[in-house]
Amino acid sequence: DQQVKQNSPSLSVQEGRISILNCDYTNSMFDYFLWYKKYPAEGPTFLISISSIKDKNEDGRFTVFLNKSAKHLSLHIVPSQPGDSAVYFCAASEGFNKFYFGSGTKLNVKP
Amino acid sequence: DTGVSQDPRHKITKRGQNVTFRCDPISEHNRLYWYRQTLGQGPEFLTYFQNEAQLEKSRLLSDRFSAERPKGSFSTLEIQRTEQGDSAMYLCASSPSIGAAKNIQYFGAGTRLSVL
């Protein structure tokens, strides 16, 4: 049961421009959403999160937007840097017992 | 603290053999999770421990899979009678249950299993 979906397997962006990564979910009971970044040969690393009671959370160059009515969240990276090139996963949970991950979007930031 | 540690990093085994993986979480993290990740997919939840209690278990975790966390610290994941379909990256994550980081899972680098 694919409860969290990332429909874009890859994204290519020029350095300095905005990167927008998208994620859709089906379970309206999800109350917490997270973005993770993964480099090859490493485990995922936490990037930013948002509670279902908010619609926006910002941390430096990274902003996550949550649209509950559309069951959609997005991650904005501004400005994008070559070091941001990685695979990005969105994840969602209802409580903290179980987390559902999307299939990931590979971001390539070109110098 | 060096983060979540998983051992071994790589395991090659023959079909039908048993394998066991170990995870050492960040100290003081009482939540521990196991995931499986195959190529092109995101981590897929397998099981969750709070301290030594296994509170959640995916239906993906067949009878051949068992996980333990006997003293609420390290955890082991055992796969019996391995099959080629078990080939995957097995990830462990931990998190605290209180404080600002309670919603964040910290992942290990994983154990890559190849079943021949």
Short mmCIF file of C-alpha atoms in Angstrom, two decimals, chain A residues 1-2 6 32 34 36 38 41-47 49 51 87 89-91 93 95-104, chain B residues 9 31 33 35 37 40-45 47-48 50 55-59 89 91 100 102-110:
data_model
loop_
_atom_site.label_atom_id
_atom_site.label_comp_id
_atom_site.label_asym_id
_atom_site.label_seq_id
_atom_site.Cartn_x
_atom_site.Cartn_y
_atom_site.Cartn_z
CA ASP A 1 0.00 0.00 0.00
CA GLN A 2 1.76 3.06 -1.34
CA GLN A 6 6.93 10.83 -4.99
CA TYR A 32 3.75 14.39 10.96
CA LEU A 34 9.51 14.70 7.26
CA TYR A 36 15.26 13.10 4.44
CA LYS A 38 20.42 10.47 1.23
CA ALA A 41 26.51 4.50 0.82
CA GLU A 42 24.97 6.43 3.71
CA GLY A 43 21.71 6.18 5.59
CA PRO A 44 19.05 8.87 5.16
CA THR A 45 19.71 12.09 7.07
CA PHE A 46 16.91 14.19 8.52
CA LEU A 47 16.42 17.51 6.77
CA SER A 49 9.79 18.31 9.23
CA SER A 51 3.39 18.93 11.90
CA VAL A 87 18.16 11.53 -3.21
CA PHE A 89 12.70 11.08 0.55
CA CYS A 90 9.50 12.33 2.08
CA ALA A 91 8.02 10.39 4.97
CA SER A 93 3.59 9.03 10.23
CA GLY A 95 1.97 8.73 15.87
CA PHE A 96 5.56 7.53 15.97
CA ASN A 97 5.16 3.79 15.71
CA LYS A 98 5.38 3.54 11.96
CA PHE A 99 6.71 5.72 9.18
CA TYR A 100 5.89 5.54 5.49
CA PHE A 101 8.45 6.69 2.94
CA GLY A 102 8.10 7.74 -0.66
CA SER A 103 10.29 6.21 -3.36
CA GLY A 104 12.57 9.23 -3.52
CA ARG B 9 27.90 -3.42 6.38
CA ARG B 31 12.82 4.03 20.02
CA TYR B 33 13.11 0.95 13.91
CA TYR B 35 13.48 -0.86 7.54
CA GLN B 37 15.12 -0.75 1.13
CA GLY B 40 14.70 2.55 -6.54
CA GLN B 41 12.41 2.44 -3.52
CA GLY B 42 12.22 4.24 -0.23
CA PRO B 43 12.74 2.58 3.14
CA GLU B 44 9.95 0.14 3.92
CA PHE B 45 8.96 -0.20 7.57
CA THR B 47 9.29 -3.22 12.92
CA TYR B 48 9.43 -0.80 15.83
CA GLN B 50 10.14 1.13 22.35
CA LEU B 55 5.20 -2.44 19.52
CA GLU B 56 4.67 -2.55 15.79
CA LYS B 57 5.38 -5.15 13.15
CA SER B 58 4.73 -4.94 9.43
CA ARG B 59 2.92 -7.75 7.68
CA MET B 89 19.56 -2.88 2.23
CA LEU B 91 18.36 0.02 7.70
CA ALA B 100 12.82 18.38 20.40
CA LYS B 102 11.55 12.98 19.34
CA ASN B 103 10.07 13.12 15.85
CA ILE B 104 13.37 12.58 14.09
CA GLN B 105 14.79 9.21 13.15
CA TYR B 106 18.54 8.89 12.95
CA PHE B 107 19.58 6.21 10.48
CA GLY B 108 22.54 3.92 10.34
CA ALA B 109 24.39 3.31 7.08
CA GLY B 110 22.63 -0.03 6.67
#
